CSV table of C-alpha atoms and ligand atoms in Angstrom, one decimal:
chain,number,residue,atom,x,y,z
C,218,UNK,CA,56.8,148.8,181.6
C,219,UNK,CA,53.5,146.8,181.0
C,220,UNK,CA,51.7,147.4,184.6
C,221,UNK,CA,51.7,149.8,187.5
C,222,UNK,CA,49.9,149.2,190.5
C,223,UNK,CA,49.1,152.0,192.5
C,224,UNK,CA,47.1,153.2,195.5
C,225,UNK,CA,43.6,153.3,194.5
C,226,UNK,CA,43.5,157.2,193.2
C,227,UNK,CA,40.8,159.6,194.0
C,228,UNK,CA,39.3,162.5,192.4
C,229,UNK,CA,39.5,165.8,193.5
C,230,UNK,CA,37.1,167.3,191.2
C,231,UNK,CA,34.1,165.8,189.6
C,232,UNK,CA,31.0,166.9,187.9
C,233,UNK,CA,28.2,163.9,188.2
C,234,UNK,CA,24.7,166.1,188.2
C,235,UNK,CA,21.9,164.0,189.4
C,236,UNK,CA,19.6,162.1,188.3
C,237,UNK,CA,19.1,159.7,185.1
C,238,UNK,CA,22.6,161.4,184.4
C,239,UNK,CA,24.4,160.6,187.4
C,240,UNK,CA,23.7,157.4,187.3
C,241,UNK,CA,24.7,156.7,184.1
C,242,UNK,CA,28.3,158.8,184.9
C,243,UNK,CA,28.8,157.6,188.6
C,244,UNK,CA,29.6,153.7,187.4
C,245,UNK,CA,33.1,155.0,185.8
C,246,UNK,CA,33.9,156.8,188.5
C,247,UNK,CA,33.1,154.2,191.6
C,248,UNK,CA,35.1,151.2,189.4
C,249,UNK,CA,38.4,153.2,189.4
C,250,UNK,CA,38.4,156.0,192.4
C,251,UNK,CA,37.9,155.5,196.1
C,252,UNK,CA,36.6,158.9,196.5
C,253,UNK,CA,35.8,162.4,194.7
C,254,UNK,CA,34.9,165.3,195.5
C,255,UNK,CA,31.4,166.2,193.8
C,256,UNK,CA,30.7,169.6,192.3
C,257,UNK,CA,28.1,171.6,193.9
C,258,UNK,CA,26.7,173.4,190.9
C,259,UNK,CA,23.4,171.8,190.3
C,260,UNK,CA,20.6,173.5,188.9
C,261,UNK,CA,19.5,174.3,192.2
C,262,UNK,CA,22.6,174.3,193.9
C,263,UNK,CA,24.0,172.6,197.1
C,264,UNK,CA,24.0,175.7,199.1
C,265,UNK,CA,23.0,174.4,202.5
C,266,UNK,CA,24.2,171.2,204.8
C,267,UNK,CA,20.9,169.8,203.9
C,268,UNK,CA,21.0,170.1,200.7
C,269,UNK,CA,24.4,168.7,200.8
C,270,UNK,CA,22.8,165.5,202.6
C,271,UNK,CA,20.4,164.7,200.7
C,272,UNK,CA,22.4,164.8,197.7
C,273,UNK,CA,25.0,162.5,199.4
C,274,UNK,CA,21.7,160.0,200.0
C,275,UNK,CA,20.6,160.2,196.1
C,276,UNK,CA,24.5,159.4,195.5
C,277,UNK,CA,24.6,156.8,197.4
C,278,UNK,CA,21.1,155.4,195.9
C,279,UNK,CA,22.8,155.4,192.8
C,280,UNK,CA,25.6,153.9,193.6
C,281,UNK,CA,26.6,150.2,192.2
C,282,UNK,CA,26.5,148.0,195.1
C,283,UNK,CA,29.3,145.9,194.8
C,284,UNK,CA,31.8,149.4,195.5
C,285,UNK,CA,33.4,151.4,198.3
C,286,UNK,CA,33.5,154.7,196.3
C,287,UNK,CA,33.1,157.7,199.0
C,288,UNK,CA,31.8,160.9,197.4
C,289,UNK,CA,32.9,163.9,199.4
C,290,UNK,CA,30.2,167.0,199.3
C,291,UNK,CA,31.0,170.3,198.5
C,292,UNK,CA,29.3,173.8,199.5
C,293,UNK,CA,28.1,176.1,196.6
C,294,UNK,CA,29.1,179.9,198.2
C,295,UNK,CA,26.7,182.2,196.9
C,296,UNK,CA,26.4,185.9,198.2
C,297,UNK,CA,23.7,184.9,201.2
C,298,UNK,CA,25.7,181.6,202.8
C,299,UNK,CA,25.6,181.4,206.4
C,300,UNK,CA,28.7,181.0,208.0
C,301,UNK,CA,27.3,178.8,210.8
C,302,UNK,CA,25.6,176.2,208.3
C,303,UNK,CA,28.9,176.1,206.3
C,304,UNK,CA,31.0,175.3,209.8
C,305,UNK,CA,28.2,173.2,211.4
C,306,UNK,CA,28.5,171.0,208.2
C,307,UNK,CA,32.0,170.7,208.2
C,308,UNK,CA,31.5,169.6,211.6
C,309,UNK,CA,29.5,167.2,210.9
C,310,UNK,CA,31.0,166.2,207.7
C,311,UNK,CA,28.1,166.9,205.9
C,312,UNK,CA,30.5,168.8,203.7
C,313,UNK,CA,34.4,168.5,203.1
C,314,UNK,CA,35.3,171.7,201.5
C,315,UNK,CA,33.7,174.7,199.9
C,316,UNK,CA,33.0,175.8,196.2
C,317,UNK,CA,33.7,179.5,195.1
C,318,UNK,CA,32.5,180.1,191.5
C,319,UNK,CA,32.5,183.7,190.5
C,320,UNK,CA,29.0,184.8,189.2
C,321,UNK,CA,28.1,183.9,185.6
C,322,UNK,CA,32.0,182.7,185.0
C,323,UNK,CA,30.9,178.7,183.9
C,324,UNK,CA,28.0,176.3,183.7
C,325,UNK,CA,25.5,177.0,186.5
C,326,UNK,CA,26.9,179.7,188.3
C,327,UNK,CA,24.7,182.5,187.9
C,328,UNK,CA,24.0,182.3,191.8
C,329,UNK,CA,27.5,182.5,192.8
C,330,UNK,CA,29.8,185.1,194.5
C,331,UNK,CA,29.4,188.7,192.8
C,332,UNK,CA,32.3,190.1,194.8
C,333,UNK,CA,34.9,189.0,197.3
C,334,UNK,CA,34.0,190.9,199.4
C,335,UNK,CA,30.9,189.9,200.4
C,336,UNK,CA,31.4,186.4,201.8
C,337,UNK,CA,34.3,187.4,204.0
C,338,UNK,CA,32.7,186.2,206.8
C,339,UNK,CA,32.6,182.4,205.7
C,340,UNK,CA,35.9,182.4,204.5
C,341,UNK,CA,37.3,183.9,207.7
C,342,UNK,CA,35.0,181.4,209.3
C,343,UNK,CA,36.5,179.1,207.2
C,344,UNK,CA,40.1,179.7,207.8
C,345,UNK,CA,39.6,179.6,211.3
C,346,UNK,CA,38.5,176.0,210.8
C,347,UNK,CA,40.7,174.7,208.2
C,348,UNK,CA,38.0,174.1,205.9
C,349,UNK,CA,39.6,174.4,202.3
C,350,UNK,CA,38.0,176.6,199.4
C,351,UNK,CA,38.0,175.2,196.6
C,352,UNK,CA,38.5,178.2,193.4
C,353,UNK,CA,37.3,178.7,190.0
C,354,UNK,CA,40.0,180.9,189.6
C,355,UNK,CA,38.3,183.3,186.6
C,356,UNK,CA,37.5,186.6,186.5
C,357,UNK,CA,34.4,187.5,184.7
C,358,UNK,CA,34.6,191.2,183.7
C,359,UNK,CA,33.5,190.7,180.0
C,360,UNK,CA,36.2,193.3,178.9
C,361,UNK,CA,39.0,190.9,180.1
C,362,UNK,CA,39.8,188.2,177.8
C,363,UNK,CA,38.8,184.9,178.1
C,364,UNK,CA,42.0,183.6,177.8
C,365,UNK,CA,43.3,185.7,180.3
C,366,UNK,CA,40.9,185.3,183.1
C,367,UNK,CA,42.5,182.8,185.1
C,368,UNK,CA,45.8,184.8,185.5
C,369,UNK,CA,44.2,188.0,186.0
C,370,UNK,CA,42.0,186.1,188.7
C,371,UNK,CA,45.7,185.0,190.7
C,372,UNK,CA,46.7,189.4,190.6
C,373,UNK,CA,43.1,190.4,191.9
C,374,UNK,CA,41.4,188.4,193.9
C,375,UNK,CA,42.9,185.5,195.0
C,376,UNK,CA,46.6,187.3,196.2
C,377,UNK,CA,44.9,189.6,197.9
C,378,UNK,CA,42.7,186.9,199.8
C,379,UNK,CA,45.4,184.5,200.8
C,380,UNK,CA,47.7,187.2,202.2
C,381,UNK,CA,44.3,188.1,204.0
C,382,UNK,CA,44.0,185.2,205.3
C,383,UNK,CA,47.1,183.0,204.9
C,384,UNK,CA,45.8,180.0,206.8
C,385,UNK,CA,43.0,179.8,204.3
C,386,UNK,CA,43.3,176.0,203.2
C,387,UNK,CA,43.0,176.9,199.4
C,388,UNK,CA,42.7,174.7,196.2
C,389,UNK,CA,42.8,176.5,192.5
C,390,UNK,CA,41.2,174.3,190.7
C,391,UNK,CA,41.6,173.2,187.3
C,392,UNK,CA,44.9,175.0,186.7
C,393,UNK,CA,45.3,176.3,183.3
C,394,UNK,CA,48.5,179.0,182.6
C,395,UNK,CA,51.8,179.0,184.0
C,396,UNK,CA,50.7,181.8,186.1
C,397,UNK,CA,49.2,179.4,188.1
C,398,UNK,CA,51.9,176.8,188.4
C,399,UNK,CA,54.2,180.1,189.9
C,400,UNK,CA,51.4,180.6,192.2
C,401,UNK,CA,51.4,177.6,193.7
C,402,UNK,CA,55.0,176.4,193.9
C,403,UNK,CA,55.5,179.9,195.4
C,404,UNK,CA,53.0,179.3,198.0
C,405,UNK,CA,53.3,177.5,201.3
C,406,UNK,CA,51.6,174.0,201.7
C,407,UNK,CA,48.2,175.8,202.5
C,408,UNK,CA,47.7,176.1,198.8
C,409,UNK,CA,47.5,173.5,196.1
C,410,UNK,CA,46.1,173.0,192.5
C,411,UNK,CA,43.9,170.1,190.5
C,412,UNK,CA,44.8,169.4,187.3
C,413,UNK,CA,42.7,167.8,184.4
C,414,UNK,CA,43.8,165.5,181.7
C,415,UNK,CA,42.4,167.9,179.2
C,416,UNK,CA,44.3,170.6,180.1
C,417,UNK,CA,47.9,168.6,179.8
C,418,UNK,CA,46.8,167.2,176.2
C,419,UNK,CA,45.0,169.7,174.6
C,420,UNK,CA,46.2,173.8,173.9
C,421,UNK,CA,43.8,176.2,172.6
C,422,UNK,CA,44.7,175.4,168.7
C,423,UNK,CA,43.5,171.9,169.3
C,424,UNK,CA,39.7,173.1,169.9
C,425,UNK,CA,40.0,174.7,166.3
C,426,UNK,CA,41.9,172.0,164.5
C,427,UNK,CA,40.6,171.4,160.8
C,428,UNK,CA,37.0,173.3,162.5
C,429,UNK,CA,35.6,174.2,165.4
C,430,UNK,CA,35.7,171.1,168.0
C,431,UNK,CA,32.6,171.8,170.5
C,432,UNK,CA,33.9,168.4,172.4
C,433,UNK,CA,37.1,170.4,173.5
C,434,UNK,CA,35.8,173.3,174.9
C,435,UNK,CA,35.7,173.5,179.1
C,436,UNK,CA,36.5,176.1,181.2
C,437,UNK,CA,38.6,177.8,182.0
C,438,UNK,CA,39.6,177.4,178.3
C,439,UNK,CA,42.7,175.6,177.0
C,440,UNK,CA,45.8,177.9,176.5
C,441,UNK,CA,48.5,178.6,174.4
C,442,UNK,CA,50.9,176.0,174.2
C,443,UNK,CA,53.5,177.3,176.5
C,444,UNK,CA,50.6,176.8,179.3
C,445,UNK,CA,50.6,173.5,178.5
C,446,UNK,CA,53.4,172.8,178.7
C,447,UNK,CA,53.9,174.6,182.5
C,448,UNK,CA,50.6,172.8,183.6
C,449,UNK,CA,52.3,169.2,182.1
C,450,UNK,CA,55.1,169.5,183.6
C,451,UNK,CA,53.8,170.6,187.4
C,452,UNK,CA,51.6,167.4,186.8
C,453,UNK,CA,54.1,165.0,186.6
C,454,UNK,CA,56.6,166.9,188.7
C,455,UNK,CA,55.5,164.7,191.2
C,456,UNK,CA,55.7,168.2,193.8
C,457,UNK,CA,53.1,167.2,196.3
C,458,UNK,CA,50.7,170.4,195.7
C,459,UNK,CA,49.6,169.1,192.6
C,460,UNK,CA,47.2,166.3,191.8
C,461,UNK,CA,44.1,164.8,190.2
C,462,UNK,CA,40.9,166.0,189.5
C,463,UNK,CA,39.6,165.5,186.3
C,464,UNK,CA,36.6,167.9,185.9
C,465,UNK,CA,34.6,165.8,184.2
C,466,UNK,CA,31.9,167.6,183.1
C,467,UNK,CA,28.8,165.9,181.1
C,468,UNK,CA,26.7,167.4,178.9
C,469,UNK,CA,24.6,165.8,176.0
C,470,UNK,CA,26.1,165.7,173.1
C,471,UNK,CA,23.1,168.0,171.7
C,472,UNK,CA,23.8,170.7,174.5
C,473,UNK,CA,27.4,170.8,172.9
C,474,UNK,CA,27.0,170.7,169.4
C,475,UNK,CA,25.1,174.0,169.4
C,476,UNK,CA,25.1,177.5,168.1
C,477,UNK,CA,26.1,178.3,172.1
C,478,UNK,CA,28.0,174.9,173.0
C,479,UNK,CA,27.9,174.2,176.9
C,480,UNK,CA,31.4,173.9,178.0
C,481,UNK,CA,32.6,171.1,180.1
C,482,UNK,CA,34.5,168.0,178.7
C,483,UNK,CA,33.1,164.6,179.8
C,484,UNK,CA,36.7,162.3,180.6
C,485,UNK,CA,35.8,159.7,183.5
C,486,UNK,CA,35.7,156.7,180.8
C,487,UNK,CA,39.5,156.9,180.1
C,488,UNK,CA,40.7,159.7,183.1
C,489,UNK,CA,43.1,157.4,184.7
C,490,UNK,CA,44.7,156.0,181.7
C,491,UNK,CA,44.7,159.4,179.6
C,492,UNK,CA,46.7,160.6,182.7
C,493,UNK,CA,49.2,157.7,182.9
C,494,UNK,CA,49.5,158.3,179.1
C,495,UNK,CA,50.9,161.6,179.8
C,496,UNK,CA,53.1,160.3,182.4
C,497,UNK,CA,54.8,157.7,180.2
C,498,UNK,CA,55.8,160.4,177.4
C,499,UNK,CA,57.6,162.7,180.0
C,500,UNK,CA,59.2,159.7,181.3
C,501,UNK,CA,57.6,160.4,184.7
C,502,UNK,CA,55.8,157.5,185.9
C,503,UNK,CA,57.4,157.0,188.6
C,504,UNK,CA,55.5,160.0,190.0
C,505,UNK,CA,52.3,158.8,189.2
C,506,UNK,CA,50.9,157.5,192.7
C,507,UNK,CA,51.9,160.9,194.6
C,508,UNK,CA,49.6,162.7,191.9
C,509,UNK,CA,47.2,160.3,191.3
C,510,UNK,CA,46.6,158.8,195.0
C,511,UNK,CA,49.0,160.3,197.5
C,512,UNK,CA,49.7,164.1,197.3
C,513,UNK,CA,45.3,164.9,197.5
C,514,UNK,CA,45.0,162.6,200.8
C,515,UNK,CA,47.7,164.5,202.3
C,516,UNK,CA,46.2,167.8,201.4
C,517,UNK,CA,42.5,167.1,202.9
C,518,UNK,CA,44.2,165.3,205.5
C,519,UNK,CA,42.8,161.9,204.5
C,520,UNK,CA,44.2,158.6,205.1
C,521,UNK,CA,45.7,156.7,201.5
C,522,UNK,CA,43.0,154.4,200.0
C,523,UNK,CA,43.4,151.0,201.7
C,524,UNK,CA,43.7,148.9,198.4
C,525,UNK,CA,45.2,149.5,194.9
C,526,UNK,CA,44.2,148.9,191.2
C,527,UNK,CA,46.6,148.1,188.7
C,528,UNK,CA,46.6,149.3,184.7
C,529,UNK,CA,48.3,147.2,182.1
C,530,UNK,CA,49.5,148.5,178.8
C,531,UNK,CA,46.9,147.5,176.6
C,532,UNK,CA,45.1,149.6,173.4
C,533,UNK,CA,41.6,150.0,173.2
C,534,UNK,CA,39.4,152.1,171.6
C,535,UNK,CA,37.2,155.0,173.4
C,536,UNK,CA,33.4,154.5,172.0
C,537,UNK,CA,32.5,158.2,170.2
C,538,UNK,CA,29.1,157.9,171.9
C,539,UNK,CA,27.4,156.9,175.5
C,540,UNK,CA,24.4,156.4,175.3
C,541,UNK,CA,22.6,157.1,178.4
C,542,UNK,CA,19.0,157.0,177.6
C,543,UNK,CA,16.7,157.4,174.3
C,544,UNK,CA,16.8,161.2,174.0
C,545,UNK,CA,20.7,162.0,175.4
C,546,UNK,CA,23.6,160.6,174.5
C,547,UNK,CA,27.6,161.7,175.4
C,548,UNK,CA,30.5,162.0,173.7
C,549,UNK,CA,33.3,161.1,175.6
C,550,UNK,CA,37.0,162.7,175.5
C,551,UNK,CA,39.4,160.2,173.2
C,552,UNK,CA,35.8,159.5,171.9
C,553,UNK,CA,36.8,157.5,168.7
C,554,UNK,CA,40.8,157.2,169.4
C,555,UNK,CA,42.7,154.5,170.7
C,556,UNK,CA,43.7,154.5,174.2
C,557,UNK,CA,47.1,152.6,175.4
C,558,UNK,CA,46.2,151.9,179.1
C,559,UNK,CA,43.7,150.1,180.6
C,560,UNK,CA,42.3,149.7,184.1
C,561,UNK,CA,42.2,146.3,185.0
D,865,DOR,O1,33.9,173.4,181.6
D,865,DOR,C1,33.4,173.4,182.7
D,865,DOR,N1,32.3,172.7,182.9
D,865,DOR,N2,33.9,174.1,183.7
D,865,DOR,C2,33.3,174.3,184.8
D,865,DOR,O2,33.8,175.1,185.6
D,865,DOR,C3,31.9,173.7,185.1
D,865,DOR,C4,31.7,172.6,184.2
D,865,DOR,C5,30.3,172.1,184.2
D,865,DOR,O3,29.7,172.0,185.3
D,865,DOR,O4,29.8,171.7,183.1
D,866,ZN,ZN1,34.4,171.8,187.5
């Protein structure tokens, strides 16, 4: 095979910041994806419909003006959100979804939810709307181990809260362990996973391969190979409660090569193709289009993107540094490799 045309795909799960950054990030996205749904976890947060708004407005100031790229807003859920704001913006699609990060578990999340327990009233709210929550599904007890967080996260918390509330529209994001992969295929069509090309390439030997690899390091953390492989294989199983969202995450290359790295792997510049890569090897393109543009439209309850893009089989290399202005720079995943797709 040397082309596939698809649906145009979307992204379920994107990082793009603000400012200087986000405008340098946002062109990657907006030339491949029709939509994405943008990460709340500024520094301050999108907590409010307001906030969400004018966020939305400084995307779309951003934005190149020849595309149709549609960002879809997310809410941050701290301790304090009000359940009317959160359903008042859903209503008026000032918001599509809602972000749980549990407090101090990744980049920006200090003012996220300390327990459960104490924003039952929005997600109640919420499943009474259908207004999916979107999960960073780690626990953050520092005696639990970091490579065990997401699994332990399924057992305590998020169990517990979908047989609570088992019309909760739910989306664990970022999947990482084959703990996860059971969850969801075990679960009715209210639940549903992202997953990110990092996390199908790369297990937790790569990050330490001939030295410590800064570049590789996101959370949740890679896993042991045998995760890998259960998150590869629910990725191009083609099962329609898995699909795209990249977690593209950027961070100047100074903020991860550091005595405390940030973590968050920047992948827009090659997400599409690093995917379709994967897809090839296991054979599996043929499911391609339900993860990439078909099975995330049917879970939001979106229509399909209208037109399609098509990527030919074509090497190129990744550049091993974006430049974005005199003082920051990013180092892109498959920075320096060869890439065998490309987006035409
Ligand atoms: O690696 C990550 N980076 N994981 C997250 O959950 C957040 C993200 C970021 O914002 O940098
Ligand atoms: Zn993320």
């Amino acid at each position: 095979m040397d082309s596939i045309t698809i649906k145009r795909p979307d992204d379920w799960h994107l990082h793009i910041r603000d400012g200087k950054m986000m405008e340098a990030v946002l062109p990657y996205t907006a030339s491949v994806f029709g939509r994405a749904i943008i990460m709340p976890n500024l520094t301050p947060p999108v907590i409010t419909a307001q906030d969400a708004v004018e966020y939305h407005e400084r995307i779309m100031a951003a934005l190149p003006k020849d595309t149709q790229f549609k960002p879809l807003m997310t809410a941050y859920l701290t301790d304090n959100t009000d359940p009317d704001d959160i359903a008042k913006g859903f209503q008026e699609n000032a918001f599509v979804a809602v972000k749980l990060y549990p407090a101090h578990a990744t980049t920006n999340s200090a003012h996220g939810v300390s327990d459960i327990t104490k924003v039952d009233a929005v997600v109640k709210r919420m499943s009474e709307i259908g207004m999916p929550l979107l999960i960073h599904g780690e626990v953050t007890r520092s005696e639990v181990d970091i490579y065990d967080r997401e699994a332990v996260f399924i057992q305590e918390t998020l169990m517990p809260l979908k047989e609570k509330y088992p019309d909760l529209k739910v989306v664990l994001e970022h999947i990482t362990t084959s703990e996860a992969v059971d969850f969801v295929k075990a679960a009715d069509d209210t639940v549903a996973a992202t997953i990110t090309p990092q996390h199908i390439i790369i297990n937790r030997s790569d990050m330490f391969r001939g030295g410590i690899r800064p570049h590789l390091y996101c959370l949740p953390i890679a896993k042991r190979e045998k995760h890998r492989l259960a998150v590869r294989e629910a990725a191009v199983s083609g099962h329609k409660s898995f699909f795209l969202g990249t977690d593209s995450a950027p961070h100047p290359i100074g903020a991860k090569e550091s005595s405390c790295g940030c973590a968050g792997i920047f992948n827009v510049p090659a997400a599409i193709e690093t995917y379709l890569e994967v897809f090839e090897e296991e054979r599996k393109i043929e499911n391609f289009e339900a993860f990439a543009s078909l099975n995330g439209p049917a879970f939001y309850e979106m229509p399909v993107n209208e037109d399609s893009i098509t990527i030919v089989k074509q090497d190129w290399n990744m550049e091993n540094e974006i430049v974005i202005d005199e003082t920051t720079s990013l180092h892109p995943f498959k920075g320096g490799k060869t890439v065998t797709w490309k987006v035409q």
